[in-house]
PDB file of C-alpha atoms in Angstrom:
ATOM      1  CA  UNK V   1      53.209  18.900  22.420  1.00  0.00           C
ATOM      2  CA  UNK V   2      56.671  18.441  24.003  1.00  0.00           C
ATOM      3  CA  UNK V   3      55.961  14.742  24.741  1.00  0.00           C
ATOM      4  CA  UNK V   4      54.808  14.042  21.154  1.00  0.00           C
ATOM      5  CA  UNK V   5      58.046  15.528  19.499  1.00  0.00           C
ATOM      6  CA  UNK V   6      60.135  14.166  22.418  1.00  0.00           C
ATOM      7  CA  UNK V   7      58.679  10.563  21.452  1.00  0.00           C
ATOM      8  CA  UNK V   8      59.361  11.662  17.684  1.00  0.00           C
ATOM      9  CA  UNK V   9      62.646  12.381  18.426  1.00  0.00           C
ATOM     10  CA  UNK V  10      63.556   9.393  20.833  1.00  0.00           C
ATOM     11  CA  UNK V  11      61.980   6.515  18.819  1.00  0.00           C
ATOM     12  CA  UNK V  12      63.554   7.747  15.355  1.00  0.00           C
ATOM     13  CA  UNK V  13      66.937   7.690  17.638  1.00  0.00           C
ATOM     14  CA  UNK V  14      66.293   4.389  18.372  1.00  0.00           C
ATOM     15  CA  UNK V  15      64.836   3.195  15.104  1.00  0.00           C
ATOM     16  CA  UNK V  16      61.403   1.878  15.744  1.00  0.00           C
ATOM     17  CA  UNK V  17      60.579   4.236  13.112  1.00  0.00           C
ATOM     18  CA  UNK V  18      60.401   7.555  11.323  1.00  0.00           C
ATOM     19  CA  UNK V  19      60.619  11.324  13.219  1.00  0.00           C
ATOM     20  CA  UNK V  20      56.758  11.004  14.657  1.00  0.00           C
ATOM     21  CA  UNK V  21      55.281  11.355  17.891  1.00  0.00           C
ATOM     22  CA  UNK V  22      51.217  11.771  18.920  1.00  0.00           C
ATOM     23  CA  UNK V  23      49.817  12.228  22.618  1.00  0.00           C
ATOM     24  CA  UNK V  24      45.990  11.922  23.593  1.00  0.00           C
ATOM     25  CA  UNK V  25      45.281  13.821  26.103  1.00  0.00           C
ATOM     26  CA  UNK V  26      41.988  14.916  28.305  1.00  0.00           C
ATOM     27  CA  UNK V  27      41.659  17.951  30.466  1.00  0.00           C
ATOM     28  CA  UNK V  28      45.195  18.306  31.076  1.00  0.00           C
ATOM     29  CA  UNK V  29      46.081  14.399  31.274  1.00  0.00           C
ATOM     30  CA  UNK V  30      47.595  12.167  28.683  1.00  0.00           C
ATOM     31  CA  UNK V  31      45.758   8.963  28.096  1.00  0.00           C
ATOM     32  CA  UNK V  32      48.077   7.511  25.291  1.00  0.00           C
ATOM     33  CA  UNK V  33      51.110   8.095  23.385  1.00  0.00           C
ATOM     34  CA  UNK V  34      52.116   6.648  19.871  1.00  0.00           C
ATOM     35  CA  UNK V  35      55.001   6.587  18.216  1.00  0.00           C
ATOM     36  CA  UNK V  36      55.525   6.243  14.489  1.00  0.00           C
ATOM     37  CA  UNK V  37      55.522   2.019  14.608  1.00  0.00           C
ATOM     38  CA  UNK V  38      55.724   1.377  10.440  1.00  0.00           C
ATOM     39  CA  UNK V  39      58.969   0.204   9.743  1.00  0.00           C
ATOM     40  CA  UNK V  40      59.651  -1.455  13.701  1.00  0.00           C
ATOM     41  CA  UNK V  41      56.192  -3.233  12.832  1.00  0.00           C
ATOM     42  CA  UNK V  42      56.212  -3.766   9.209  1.00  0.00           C
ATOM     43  CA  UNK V  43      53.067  -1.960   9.292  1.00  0.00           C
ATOM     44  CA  UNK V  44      52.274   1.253   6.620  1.00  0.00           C
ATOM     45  CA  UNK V  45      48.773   2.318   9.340  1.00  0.00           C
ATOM     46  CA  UNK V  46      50.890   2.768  12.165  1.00  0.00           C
ATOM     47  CA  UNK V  47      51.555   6.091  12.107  1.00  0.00           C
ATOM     48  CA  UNK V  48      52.324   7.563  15.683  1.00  0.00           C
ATOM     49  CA  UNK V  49      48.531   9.390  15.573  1.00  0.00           C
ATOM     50  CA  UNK V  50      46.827   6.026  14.358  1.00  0.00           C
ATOM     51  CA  UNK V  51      48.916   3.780  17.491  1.00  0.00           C
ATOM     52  CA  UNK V  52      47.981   6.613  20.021  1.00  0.00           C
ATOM     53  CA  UNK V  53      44.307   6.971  19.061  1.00  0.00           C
ATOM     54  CA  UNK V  54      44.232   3.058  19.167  1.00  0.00           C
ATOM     55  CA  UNK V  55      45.692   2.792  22.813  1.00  0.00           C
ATOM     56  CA  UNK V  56      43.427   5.840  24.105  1.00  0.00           C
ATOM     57  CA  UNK V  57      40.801   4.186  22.708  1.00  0.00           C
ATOM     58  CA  UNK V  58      41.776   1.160  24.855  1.00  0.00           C
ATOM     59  CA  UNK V  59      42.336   2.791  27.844  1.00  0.00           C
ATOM     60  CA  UNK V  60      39.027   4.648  27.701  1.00  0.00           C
ATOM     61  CA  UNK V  61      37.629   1.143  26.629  1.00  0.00           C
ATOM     62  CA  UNK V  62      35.584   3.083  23.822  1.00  0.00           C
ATOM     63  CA  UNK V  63      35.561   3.851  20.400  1.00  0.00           C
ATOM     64  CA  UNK V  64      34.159   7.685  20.969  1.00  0.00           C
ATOM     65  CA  UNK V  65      36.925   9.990  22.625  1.00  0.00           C
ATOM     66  CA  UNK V  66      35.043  12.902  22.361  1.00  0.00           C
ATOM     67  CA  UNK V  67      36.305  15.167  24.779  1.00  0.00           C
ATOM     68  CA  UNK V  68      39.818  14.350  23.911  1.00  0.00           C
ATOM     69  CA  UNK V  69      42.592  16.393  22.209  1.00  0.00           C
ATOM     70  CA  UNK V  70      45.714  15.131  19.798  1.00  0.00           C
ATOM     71  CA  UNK V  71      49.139  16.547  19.886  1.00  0.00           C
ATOM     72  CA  UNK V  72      51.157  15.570  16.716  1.00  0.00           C
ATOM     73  CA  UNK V  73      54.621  16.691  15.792  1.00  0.00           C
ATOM     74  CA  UNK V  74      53.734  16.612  12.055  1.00  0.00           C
ATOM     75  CA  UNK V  75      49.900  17.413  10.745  1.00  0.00           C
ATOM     76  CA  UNK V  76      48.174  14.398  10.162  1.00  0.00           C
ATOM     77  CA  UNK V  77      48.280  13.043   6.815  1.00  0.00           C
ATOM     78  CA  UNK V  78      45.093  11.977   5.628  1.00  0.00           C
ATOM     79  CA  UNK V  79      45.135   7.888   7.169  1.00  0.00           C
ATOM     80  CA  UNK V  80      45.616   9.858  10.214  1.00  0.00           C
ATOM     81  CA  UNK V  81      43.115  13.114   9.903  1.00  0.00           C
ATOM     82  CA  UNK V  82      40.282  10.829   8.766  1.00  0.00           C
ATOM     83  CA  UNK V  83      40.917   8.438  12.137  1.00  0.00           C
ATOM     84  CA  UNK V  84      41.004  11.620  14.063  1.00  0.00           C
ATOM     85  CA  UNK V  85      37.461  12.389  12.722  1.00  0.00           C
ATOM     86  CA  UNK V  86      36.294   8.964  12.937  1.00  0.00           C
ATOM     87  CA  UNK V  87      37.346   8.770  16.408  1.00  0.00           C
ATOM     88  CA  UNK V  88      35.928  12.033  16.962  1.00  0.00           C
ATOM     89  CA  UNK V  89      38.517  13.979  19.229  1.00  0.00           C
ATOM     90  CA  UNK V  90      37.488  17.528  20.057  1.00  0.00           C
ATOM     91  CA  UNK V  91      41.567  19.486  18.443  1.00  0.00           C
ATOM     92  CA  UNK V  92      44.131  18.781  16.438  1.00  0.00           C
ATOM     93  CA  UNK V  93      47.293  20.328  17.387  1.00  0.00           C
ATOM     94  CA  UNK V  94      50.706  19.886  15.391  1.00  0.00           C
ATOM     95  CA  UNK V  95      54.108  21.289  15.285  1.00  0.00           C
ATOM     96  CA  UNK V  96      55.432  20.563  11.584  1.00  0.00           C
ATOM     97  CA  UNK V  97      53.502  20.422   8.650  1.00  0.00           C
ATOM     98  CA  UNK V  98      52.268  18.204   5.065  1.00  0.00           C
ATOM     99  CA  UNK V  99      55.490  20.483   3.255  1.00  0.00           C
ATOM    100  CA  UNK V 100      57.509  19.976   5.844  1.00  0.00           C
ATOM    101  CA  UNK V 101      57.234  16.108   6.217  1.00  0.00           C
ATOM    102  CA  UNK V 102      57.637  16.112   2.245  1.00  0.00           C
ATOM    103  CA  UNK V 103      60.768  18.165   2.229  1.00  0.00           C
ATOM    104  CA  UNK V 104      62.462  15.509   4.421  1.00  0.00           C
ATOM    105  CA  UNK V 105      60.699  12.491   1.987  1.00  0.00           C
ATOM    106  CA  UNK V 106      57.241  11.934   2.970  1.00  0.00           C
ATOM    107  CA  UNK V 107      54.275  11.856   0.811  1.00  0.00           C
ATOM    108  CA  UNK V 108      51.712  13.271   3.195  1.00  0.00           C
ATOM    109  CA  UNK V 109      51.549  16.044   0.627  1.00  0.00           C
ATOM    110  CA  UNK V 110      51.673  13.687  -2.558  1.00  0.00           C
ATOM    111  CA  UNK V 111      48.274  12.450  -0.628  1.00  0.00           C
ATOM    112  CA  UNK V 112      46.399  15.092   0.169  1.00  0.00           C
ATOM    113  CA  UNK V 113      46.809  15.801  -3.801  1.00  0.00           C
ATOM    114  CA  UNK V 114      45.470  12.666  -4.670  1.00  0.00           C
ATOM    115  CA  UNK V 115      41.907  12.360  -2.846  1.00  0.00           C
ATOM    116  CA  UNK V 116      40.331  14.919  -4.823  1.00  0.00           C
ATOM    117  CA  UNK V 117      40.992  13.400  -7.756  1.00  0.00           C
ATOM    118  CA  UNK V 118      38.796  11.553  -9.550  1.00  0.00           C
ATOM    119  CA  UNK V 119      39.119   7.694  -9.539  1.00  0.00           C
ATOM    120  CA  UNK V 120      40.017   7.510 -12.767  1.00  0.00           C
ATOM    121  CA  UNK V 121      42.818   9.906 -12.515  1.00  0.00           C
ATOM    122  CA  UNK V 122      44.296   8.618  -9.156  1.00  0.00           C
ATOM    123  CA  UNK V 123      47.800   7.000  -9.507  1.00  0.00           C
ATOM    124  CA  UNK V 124      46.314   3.486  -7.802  1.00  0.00           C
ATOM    125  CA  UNK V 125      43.381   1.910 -10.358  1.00  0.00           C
ATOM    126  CA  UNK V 126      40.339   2.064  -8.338  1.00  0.00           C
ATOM    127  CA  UNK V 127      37.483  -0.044  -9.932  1.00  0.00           C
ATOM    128  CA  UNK V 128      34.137  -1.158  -9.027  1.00  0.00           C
ATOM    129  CA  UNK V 129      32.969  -4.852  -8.360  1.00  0.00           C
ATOM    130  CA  UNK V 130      30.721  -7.075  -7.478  1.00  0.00           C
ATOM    131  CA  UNK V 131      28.277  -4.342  -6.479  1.00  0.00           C
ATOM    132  CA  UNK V 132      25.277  -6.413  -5.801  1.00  0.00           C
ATOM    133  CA  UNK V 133      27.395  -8.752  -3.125  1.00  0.00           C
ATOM    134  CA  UNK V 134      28.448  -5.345  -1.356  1.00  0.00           C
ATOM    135  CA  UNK V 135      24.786  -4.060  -1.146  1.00  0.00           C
ATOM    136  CA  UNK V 136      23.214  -6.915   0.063  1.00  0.00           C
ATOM    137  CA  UNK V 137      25.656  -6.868   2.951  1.00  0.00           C
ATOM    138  CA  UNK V 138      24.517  -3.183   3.262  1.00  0.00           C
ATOM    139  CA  UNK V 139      21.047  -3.470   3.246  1.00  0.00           C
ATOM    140  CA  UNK V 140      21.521  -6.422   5.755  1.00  0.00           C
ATOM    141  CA  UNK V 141      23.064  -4.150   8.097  1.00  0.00           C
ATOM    142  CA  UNK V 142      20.380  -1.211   7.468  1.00  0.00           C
ATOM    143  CA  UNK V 143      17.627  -3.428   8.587  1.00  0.00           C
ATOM    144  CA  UNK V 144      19.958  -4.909  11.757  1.00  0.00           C
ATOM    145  CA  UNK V 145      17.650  -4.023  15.198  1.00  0.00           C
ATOM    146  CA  UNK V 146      20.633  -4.084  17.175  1.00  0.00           C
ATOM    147  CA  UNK V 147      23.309  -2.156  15.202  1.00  0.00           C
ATOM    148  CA  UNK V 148      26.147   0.254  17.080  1.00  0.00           C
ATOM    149  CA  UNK V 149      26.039   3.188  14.705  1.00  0.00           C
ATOM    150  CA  UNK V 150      29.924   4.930  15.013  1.00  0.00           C
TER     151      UNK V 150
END
């Protein structure tokens, strides 16, 4: 946890981006680091948990890291908690939390409101179409002998 909110601390100091730090780690051993990346990169997915879990992932040369850990200096907001899952490590452990990083501006908190909403009530239109197109490619993939489930 001290690397993750040293890497926080030194990468906001040095502006590659806002005050957040992640470590994945395996019995005891880090296997990646990420640093919040979105403004340095001009990218709104790299949050410091989302650039760590992709470089562990690379290291490990897999997409499972079961058996892994996170350490966060903020709680994941929910780009971040749903790659967690997705990537399936074993604990989450953070410093600061969602009203924390919205006290100092962030909308982690604004976000977790929002996916529990109904589409129709969400604050970005979300609309169905071309539903046929997007099944076919489903049912195309259901049938494929030689799928990777993740």
């Amino acid at each position: 946890m001290r690397r993750a909110i040293a890497l926080s601390l030194d990468m906001m100091r040095s502006s590659k981006g806002g005050p957040f730090g992640a470590v994945v780690a395996r019995g005891g051993q880090i296997i990646a680091e990420g640093f919040n990346q979105v403004t340095s990169n001009n990218d709104p997915t790299a949050h410091a948990e989302v650039v760590a879990i992709r470089l562990a992932c690379q290291a490990l040369g897999t997409f499972d890291l079961t058996g892994c850990e996170i350490y966060t200096s903020c709680e994941p907001c929910p780009m971040c908690l749903s790659a967690i899952y997705w990537a399936r490590l074993d604990k989450i452990y953070y410093a600061n939390d969602r009203h924390d990083a919205a006290a100092i501006g962030f909308r982690d908190d604004f976000l977790y409101h929002e996916i529990p909403l109904p589409l129709d009530q969400r604050a970005i239109p979300t609309l169905p179409l071309l539903r046929a197109d997007g099944q076919a490619a489903f049912k195309e993939w259901d049938l494929k002998p030689d799928k990777v489930i993740y």
